[in-house]
Coordinates of N, CA and C and ligand atoms in Angstrom, one line a residue:
M1 N 8.7 151.3 88.3 CA 10.0 152.7 88.3 C 9.3 152.6 86.6
G2 N 8.6 154.3 87.3 CA 9.0 155.4 85.4 C 9.9 156.2 85.6
L3 N 11.1 156.9 86.1 CA 12.1 157.5 87.0 C 13.1 156.9 85.2
I4 N 13.8 155.7 85.5 CA 14.6 154.9 84.3 C 13.8 153.8 83.2
Q5 N 14.3 154.5 82.0 CA 13.7 153.7 81.2 C 15.1 153.3 80.3
N6 N 15.3 151.4 80.5 CA 16.1 151.5 79.0 C 17.3 151.5 80.3
H7 N 17.6 151.9 81.5 CA 19.2 152.4 81.8 C 19.0 153.3 81.8
L8 N 18.3 154.8 81.3 CA 18.5 156.0 81.4 C 17.6 156.9 82.2
L9 N 18.1 157.2 83.0 CA 17.0 158.0 84.2 C 16.1 159.2 83.5
V10 N 15.1 159.3 82.8 CA 13.9 160.5 82.3 C 14.3 161.0 82.0
E11 N 14.7 161.7 83.4 CA 14.5 163.5 83.3 C 16.2 163.8 82.8
A12 N 16.7 163.4 82.7 CA 18.4 163.8 82.4 C 18.8 164.3 81.5
K13 N 19.3 165.5 81.0 CA 20.2 165.4 79.7 C 20.9 164.4 79.4
Q14 N 21.1 164.2 78.6 CA 21.7 162.9 77.7 C 22.9 163.6 77.0
I15 N 24.1 163.3 77.0 CA 25.1 163.8 76.5 C 26.2 162.2 77.0
A16 N 26.5 162.0 75.4 CA 27.0 160.7 75.1 C 28.7 160.5 76.1
S17 N 29.0 159.6 76.5 CA 30.3 160.5 76.5 C 31.0 158.5 76.0
P18 N 32.2 159.0 75.5 CA 32.5 157.7 74.2 C 33.5 157.2 75.3
H19 N 33.6 157.6 76.9 CA 34.7 156.7 77.8 C 34.1 156.1 78.9
F20 N 33.4 155.0 78.0 CA 32.1 153.8 78.5 C 32.8 152.5 77.9
D21 N 32.2 151.1 78.4 CA 32.8 150.4 78.3 C 31.6 149.0 78.4
E22 N 31.6 147.4 78.2 CA 30.6 147.4 78.3 C 30.8 146.3 80.0
R23 N 29.7 145.9 80.8 CA 30.7 145.6 81.4 C 30.3 144.2 81.7
Q24 N 31.0 143.0 82.1 CA 31.3 141.4 82.6 C 30.0 141.3 82.3
D25 N 29.3 141.5 83.0 CA 27.7 140.7 83.9 C 27.1 141.5 83.8
E26 N 25.8 141.8 83.1 CA 25.5 143.9 82.7 C 24.1 143.7 84.3
A27 N 24.3 142.0 84.7 CA 22.8 142.7 85.6 C 23.8 142.6 87.0
D28 N 24.9 142.5 87.3 CA 26.0 143.5 88.2 C 26.2 144.9 88.1
I29 N 25.1 145.2 89.4 CA 25.0 146.0 89.3 C 24.7 146.5 91.3
S30 N 26.1 147.4 91.6 CA 25.3 146.4 93.3 C 26.1 147.6 94.0
L31 N 26.6 148.6 93.3 CA 27.0 150.0 94.5 C 26.6 150.8 93.5
L32 N 27.1 152.5 95.0 CA 27.2 153.3 94.4 C 27.6 154.0 94.8
V33 N 28.6 154.6 94.0 CA 29.8 155.5 94.0 C 29.3 157.0 94.4
I34 N 29.5 157.6 95.2 CA 29.4 159.6 94.8 C 30.1 159.9 95.2
H35 N 30.6 160.8 93.9 CA 31.9 162.2 93.5 C 31.6 164.0 93.8
N36 N 33.5 164.0 93.4 CA 32.8 164.9 93.6 C 33.2 165.9 92.1
I37 N 33.3 166.8 91.5 CA 34.4 167.4 90.8 C 33.7 168.7 90.2
S38 N 34.8 169.6 90.0 CA 34.0 171.6 89.6 C 35.8 171.6 88.6
L39 N 35.7 172.1 87.9 CA 36.2 172.8 86.3 C 35.8 174.0 86.2
P40 N 36.9 174.8 86.6 CA 38.4 174.7 86.9 C 37.8 174.1 88.8
P41 N 38.4 173.7 89.5 CA 38.6 173.1 90.8 C 38.1 175.0 91.7
N42 N 37.4 174.4 92.0 CA 35.8 175.6 93.1 C 35.2 176.2 91.9
Q43 N 35.2 176.4 91.0 CA 34.6 176.8 90.3 C 33.0 175.8 89.5
F44 N 31.8 176.7 89.9 CA 31.2 175.9 89.6 C 30.2 176.6 88.3
G45 N 29.3 176.5 87.5 CA 28.5 176.1 85.6 C 29.0 177.1 85.1
G46 N 30.2 176.5 84.6 CA 30.3 176.2 83.2 C 30.2 175.0 82.2
P47 N 30.8 174.7 81.0 CA 30.5 173.5 80.3 C 31.5 172.3 80.4
Y48 N 32.3 173.4 81.3 CA 34.2 171.4 81.2 C 33.5 170.8 81.4
I49 N 32.9 170.3 82.5 CA 32.9 169.0 83.2 C 32.3 168.0 81.6
E50 N 30.7 168.2 81.2 CA 30.8 167.6 79.8 C 31.5 167.9 78.8
D51 N 32.9 169.0 79.1 CA 33.2 168.9 77.5 C 34.7 167.4 78.0
F52 N 35.0 168.0 79.5 CA 35.8 166.7 80.1 C 35.3 165.5 79.6
F53 N 34.0 164.8 79.9 CA 33.8 163.7 80.4 C 33.7 163.0 78.6
Q54 N 33.0 164.0 77.3 CA 33.5 164.3 76.1 C 34.7 163.7 75.2
G55 N 36.0 163.7 76.8 CA 37.2 163.9 76.0 C 37.3 165.4 75.0
K56 N 36.7 166.4 75.2 CA 37.2 167.5 74.4 C 37.2 168.7 75.0
L57 N 37.4 168.9 76.3 CA 38.7 169.5 76.9 C 39.4 170.5 76.9
N58 N 38.9 171.9 75.6 CA 40.3 172.2 75.5 C 40.8 172.7 76.5
S59 N 42.1 171.6 76.3 CA 43.7 172.2 77.3 C 44.2 174.1 77.8
K60 N 43.7 174.6 76.2 CA 44.6 175.7 76.6 C 43.7 177.4 77.3
L61 N 42.6 176.0 78.2 CA 41.8 177.1 78.0 C 42.4 177.7 80.1
H62 N 42.9 176.5 80.7 CA 42.6 176.8 82.0 C 44.2 176.1 82.2
P63 N 45.2 176.6 82.9 CA 46.5 175.5 83.7 C 46.2 174.3 83.6
Y64 N 45.1 174.3 84.8 CA 45.0 173.4 85.2 C 44.5 171.9 83.8
F65 N 44.2 172.8 83.4 CA 42.9 171.4 82.2 C 44.2 171.0 81.7
E66 N 45.4 171.3 81.6 CA 46.7 170.8 80.3 C 47.2 169.6 81.4
T67 N 46.7 169.7 82.4 CA 46.9 168.8 83.3 C 45.9 166.9 83.7
I68 N 44.9 167.6 82.8 CA 43.6 166.7 82.6 C 43.0 165.9 81.6
S69 N 43.6 166.7 80.6 CA 43.0 167.0 79.4 C 43.3 165.8 79.1
D70 N 44.3 164.9 78.7 CA 44.4 163.4 78.2 C 43.6 162.6 78.9
L71 N 43.1 163.0 80.3 CA 42.9 161.3 81.3 C 40.9 161.0 80.5
R72 N 41.4 160.3 80.1 CA 39.9 159.6 79.7 C 38.8 158.5 81.2
V73 N 37.9 159.7 81.5 CA 36.6 159.3 82.4 C 35.3 159.7 82.1
S74 N 34.9 159.5 83.6 CA 33.1 159.5 82.9 C 32.9 159.1 84.2
S75 N 31.1 159.6 83.7 CA 30.4 159.6 85.2 C 28.9 159.1 84.6
H76 N 28.2 158.2 85.2 CA 26.8 157.2 84.6 C 26.5 159.6 84.4
L77 N 26.6 160.2 85.8 CA 25.7 160.7 86.3 C 26.1 162.1 86.7
L78 N 25.6 163.2 86.4 CA 26.3 165.3 86.9 C 25.4 165.2 87.5
V79 N 25.4 165.7 88.4 CA 24.6 166.6 89.2 C 24.8 168.3 89.3
K80 N 24.8 169.0 88.3 CA 24.8 170.1 88.4 C 24.3 171.2 89.9
R81 N 24.8 172.3 90.3 CA 24.7 173.1 91.5 C 23.1 173.3 92.0
D82 N 22.6 173.5 89.8 CA 20.6 174.1 90.5 C 20.5 172.7 90.7
G83 N 20.9 171.6 90.2 CA 20.3 170.5 90.2 C 19.5 169.7 89.4
Q84 N 20.3 170.0 87.5 CA 20.6 169.8 86.1 C 21.2 168.7 87.2
I85 N 20.3 167.5 85.8 CA 21.6 166.0 86.2 C 21.9 166.3 84.0
V86 N 22.8 165.3 84.2 CA 23.0 165.5 82.8 C 24.0 163.4 82.9
Q87 N 23.4 163.2 81.7 CA 23.7 161.1 81.7 C 24.9 160.8 80.9
F88 N 25.7 160.7 81.2 CA 27.0 160.7 79.7 C 26.9 158.9 80.0
V89 N 26.5 158.1 80.2 CA 26.2 156.7 80.2 C 25.4 156.0 80.7
P90 N 25.2 154.8 80.3 CA 23.4 154.7 80.8 C 24.3 152.9 81.7
F91 N 23.5 153.5 82.7 CA 23.7 152.0 83.8 C 23.6 150.8 83.4
N92 N 23.8 150.3 81.8 CA 24.2 148.9 81.6 C 25.3 149.0 81.5
Q93 N 25.8 149.9 81.1 CA 27.2 149.9 81.1 C 28.2 151.0 81.7
R94 N 28.8 150.3 81.7 CA 30.9 150.8 82.7 C 31.0 151.8 82.1
A95 N 31.2 153.0 82.9 CA 31.9 153.9 83.1 C 33.5 153.9 83.2
W96 N 34.2 155.4 83.3 CA 34.9 155.1 84.1 C 35.3 156.4 85.3
H97 N 35.2 155.6 86.7 CA 34.4 157.2 87.4 C 36.0 156.9 87.9
A98 N 36.1 155.2 88.8 CA 36.2 154.7 89.7 C 38.2 154.8 89.8
G99 N 38.3 154.1 88.9 CA 39.8 154.3 88.8 C 40.3 152.9 89.7
I100 N 41.1 152.3 90.1 CA 41.8 151.6 91.5 C 41.5 152.1 92.5
S101 N 40.1 150.8 93.5 CA 39.5 150.9 94.1 C 39.0 149.5 94.5
T102 N 38.3 149.3 95.6 CA 38.2 147.8 97.0 C 36.9 148.8 97.1
F103 N 35.7 147.7 97.3 CA 34.6 148.0 97.8 C 34.0 146.9 99.2
E104 N 34.3 146.4 99.4 CA 34.1 145.1 100.7 C 35.2 143.7 100.0
G105 N 35.9 144.1 99.6 CA 37.3 143.2 99.2 C 37.2 142.9 97.9
R106 N 36.4 143.4 97.5 CA 36.2 143.7 96.0 C 37.2 144.9 94.7
E107 N 38.1 143.9 94.2 CA 38.4 145.9 93.2 C 37.6 145.8 92.7
A108 N 38.4 147.4 91.5 CA 37.5 147.6 90.3 C 35.9 147.3 90.2
C109 N 36.0 149.0 90.5 CA 34.4 149.1 91.0 C 33.7 149.7 89.8
N110 N 34.8 150.5 88.6 CA 33.6 150.1 88.3 C 33.0 149.3 87.1
D111 N 33.8 148.2 87.4 CA 32.8 147.2 87.1 C 31.3 146.9 87.6
F112 N 31.0 147.0 88.9 CA 29.8 146.6 89.8 C 29.6 147.6 90.0
S113 N 29.5 149.3 89.5 CA 29.0 150.8 90.1 C 28.3 151.3 89.2
I114 N 27.5 152.5 89.7 CA 27.2 153.2 88.6 C 27.8 154.7 90.0
G115 N 28.6 155.7 88.8 CA 28.7 156.6 89.7 C 28.0 158.2 89.5
I116 N 28.1 158.9 90.6 CA 27.3 160.1 90.5 C 28.3 160.9 91.2
E117 N 29.0 161.7 90.0 CA 29.3 163.2 90.6 C 28.3 164.4 90.2
L118 N 28.2 165.6 91.7 CA 27.9 166.2 92.8 C 28.6 167.5 92.0
E119 N 27.8 168.0 91.3 CA 29.4 169.4 91.2 C 29.6 170.2 91.9
G120 N 31.1 170.2 92.9 CA 31.1 170.4 94.0 C 32.5 170.1 93.8
A121 N 33.1 169.9 95.4 CA 34.1 169.8 96.0 C 34.8 170.5 97.3
D122 N 35.9 169.9 97.4 CA 36.3 168.8 98.4 C 35.9 169.8 99.9
D123 N 35.9 171.5 100.2 CA 35.6 172.4 100.7 C 35.2 172.8 101.5
L124 N 33.6 172.9 100.0 CA 32.8 173.4 99.8 C 31.7 172.8 99.7
P125 N 29.8 173.3 100.7 CA 29.3 173.0 101.1 C 28.0 172.1 99.6
F126 N 26.9 171.0 99.3 CA 26.3 171.1 98.1 C 25.9 172.2 98.4
T127 N 24.6 171.7 97.4 CA 23.1 172.1 97.1 C 22.7 171.6 98.2
Q128 N 21.1 172.1 98.5 CA 20.2 171.6 98.3 C 19.5 171.3 97.7
E129 N 19.3 171.5 96.2 CA 18.5 170.7 95.2 C 19.7 169.8 94.5
Q130 N 21.1 169.9 95.4 CA 21.7 168.9 94.6 C 21.6 167.3 95.7
Y131 N 20.8 167.6 96.9 CA 20.0 166.3 97.7 C 19.2 166.1 97.3
N132 N 18.5 167.4 96.7 CA 16.7 166.6 96.7 C 16.8 165.3 95.4
Q133 N 17.8 166.6 94.4 CA 18.6 165.0 93.0 C 18.4 164.3 93.0
L134 N 19.5 164.5 94.5 CA 20.1 162.6 94.9 C 19.5 161.8 95.1
V135 N 18.6 162.5 95.8 CA 17.1 160.8 96.8 C 16.7 161.0 95.5
I136 N 16.0 161.6 95.7 CA 15.6 161.1 94.3 C 15.9 159.6 93.3
I137 N 17.4 160.2 92.9 CA 18.0 158.8 91.7 C 18.4 158.2 92.8
T138 N 18.7 158.3 93.5 CA 19.1 157.5 94.4 C 18.2 156.2 94.7
N139 N 17.4 156.9 95.0 CA 16.1 156.1 95.2 C 15.1 155.2 93.7
A140 N 15.4 156.1 92.4 CA 15.1 155.1 91.5 C 16.2 154.3 90.8
L141 N 17.3 154.0 92.0 CA 18.5 152.9 91.2 C 18.2 152.1 92.3
I142 N 17.8 152.4 93.0 CA 17.4 151.0 94.5 C 15.5 150.6 93.7
T143 N 15.2 150.8 93.6 CA 14.1 150.0 93.4 C 14.1 149.5 91.0
A144 N 15.2 150.3 90.6 CA 15.1 149.4 89.8 C 16.3 148.2 89.5
Y145 N 17.9 148.6 90.3 CA 18.6 147.5 90.7 C 18.9 146.5 91.5
P146 N 17.9 145.3 92.0 CA 18.0 144.7 93.2 C 19.3 144.8 94.3
L147 N 20.0 144.7 93.6 CA 21.0 144.8 94.0 C 22.0 145.6 94.7
L148 N 22.1 146.1 94.0 CA 21.7 147.6 94.4 C 21.1 148.2 95.5
T149 N 21.6 148.0 96.9 CA 21.0 148.2 98.1 C 22.1 149.5 98.9
K150 N 21.0 149.8 100.2 CA 21.1 151.6 100.4 C 22.8 151.1 101.0
D151 N 22.9 149.8 102.0 CA 23.9 150.0 102.3 C 25.4 149.5 101.4
R152 N 24.9 149.7 100.5 CA 26.0 149.4 99.5 C 26.1 151.6 98.8
I153 N 25.9 152.2 98.8 CA 26.6 153.6 98.7 C 27.8 154.3 99.8
A154 N 28.9 154.8 99.0 CA 30.0 154.6 99.2 C 30.3 155.9 98.9
G155 N 31.7 156.9 99.2 CA 32.3 157.8 98.4 C 33.4 156.9 97.5
H156 N 33.5 158.5 97.2 CA 35.4 157.7 95.7 C 36.2 158.1 97.6
S157 N 36.7 158.2 98.6 CA 37.9 158.3 98.7 C 36.9 156.7 100.0
D158 N 35.7 156.6 99.7 CA 35.9 155.4 100.5 C 36.3 153.9 100.0
I159 N 36.4 154.0 99.2 CA 36.3 152.9 97.4 C 38.4 152.9 97.1
A160 N 38.5 154.1 97.6 CA 40.4 154.9 96.7 C 41.0 155.8 98.5
P161 N 40.9 155.1 99.4 CA 41.4 155.4 100.2 C 42.8 156.3 100.4
G162 N 43.3 157.2 100.7 CA 44.7 157.7 100.4 C 45.0 158.4 99.0
R163 N 43.1 157.8 98.0 CA 44.6 158.6 96.6 C 43.4 159.7 96.7
K164 N 41.8 159.2 96.7 CA 40.5 160.0 96.5 C 40.4 160.6 98.1
T165 N 39.5 161.6 98.0 CA 39.2 162.9 99.4 C 37.3 162.7 98.6
D166 N 37.3 163.0 97.1 CA 35.7 164.1 97.3 C 35.3 162.7 98.0
P167 N 34.1 162.5 97.9 CA 33.0 164.2 98.1 C 33.3 165.0 99.4
G168 N 33.8 164.7 100.4 CA 35.2 165.3 101.1 C 34.4 165.3 102.2
H169 N 34.0 166.6 103.3 CA 33.6 166.1 104.4 C 32.7 167.2 104.5
Y170 N 32.4 167.8 103.7 CA 30.8 169.0 103.5 C 29.4 168.0 103.2
F171 N 29.8 166.6 102.3 CA 28.8 165.8 101.8 C 27.7 165.3 103.7
Q172 N 26.8 165.3 103.6 CA 26.0 165.2 104.4 C 25.5 163.6 104.5
W173 N 26.2 163.2 104.7 CA 25.8 161.4 104.4 C 25.0 160.6 105.4
S174 N 24.8 161.6 106.7 CA 23.5 161.0 107.7 C 22.5 161.5 106.9
Y175 N 22.3 162.9 106.0 CA 21.0 163.8 105.6 C 20.9 163.2 105.2
Y176 N 21.8 162.6 103.8 CA 20.6 162.3 102.8 C 21.1 160.3 103.0
L177 N 21.2 159.8 103.6 CA 21.5 158.5 103.3 C 19.6 157.8 104.1
D178 N 19.4 159.5 105.7 CA 17.7 159.3 106.0 C 16.8 158.8 105.2
Q179 N 17.1 159.2 103.8 CA 16.6 159.4 102.8 C 15.9 159.5 102.0
I180 N 16.4 157.7 102.2 CA 16.9 156.7 100.9 C 15.8 155.4 101.0
D181 N 15.2 155.2 100.7 CA 14.2 153.7 100.8 C 14.8 152.5 101.5
S182 N 14.5 152.4 102.2 CA 15.3 150.5 103.0 C 14.8 149.9 103.0
E183 N 13.1 149.5 102.0 CA 12.2 148.7 102.6 C 12.9 147.3 101.6
L184 N 14.1 147.6 100.3 CA 14.2 146.8 99.7 C 16.2 146.2 100.7
L185 N 16.1 146.5 101.5 CA 17.5 145.5 101.8 C 17.7 144.7 102.6
Ligands
ZN201 ZN1 35.8 161.2 92.8

């Protein structure tokens, strides 16, 4: 499949984040985690998510930024409201998106997952462009990484219940998953 080459999504804008490290087992990519983020919260379209994941968010620009600017986090991908995709970390390396987390009894989900951030908020619908891109991305990932199967896609709130609430109740799981190829299951 040509959509992913050398662990990079070809159509994504590449912006390197310093917030990553090596996976213990580069072949162990077996979970997809869906998130949402907006900076400032509930505001869309600014450059601040990219700044944040690059470790250069200016904490003086917004009171909320002061509370997060020291965090060292990232995701593999960000899908903006208009469908533009940014990649911060190659898929074979470990992005820092999940935090303390568990999937089917296994802890530290960053070790074995790919993280996708949707620009959004828990209490607002996502855009059609975001669903369209997320479906394309997911099918490409499932094709490229055989251990990543349709039944191994989770929300951040699923792997960190009580601590995280994203992607939130507006995320249309069945609409999304119905468009994911299951032939590799
Ligand atoms: Zn999250």
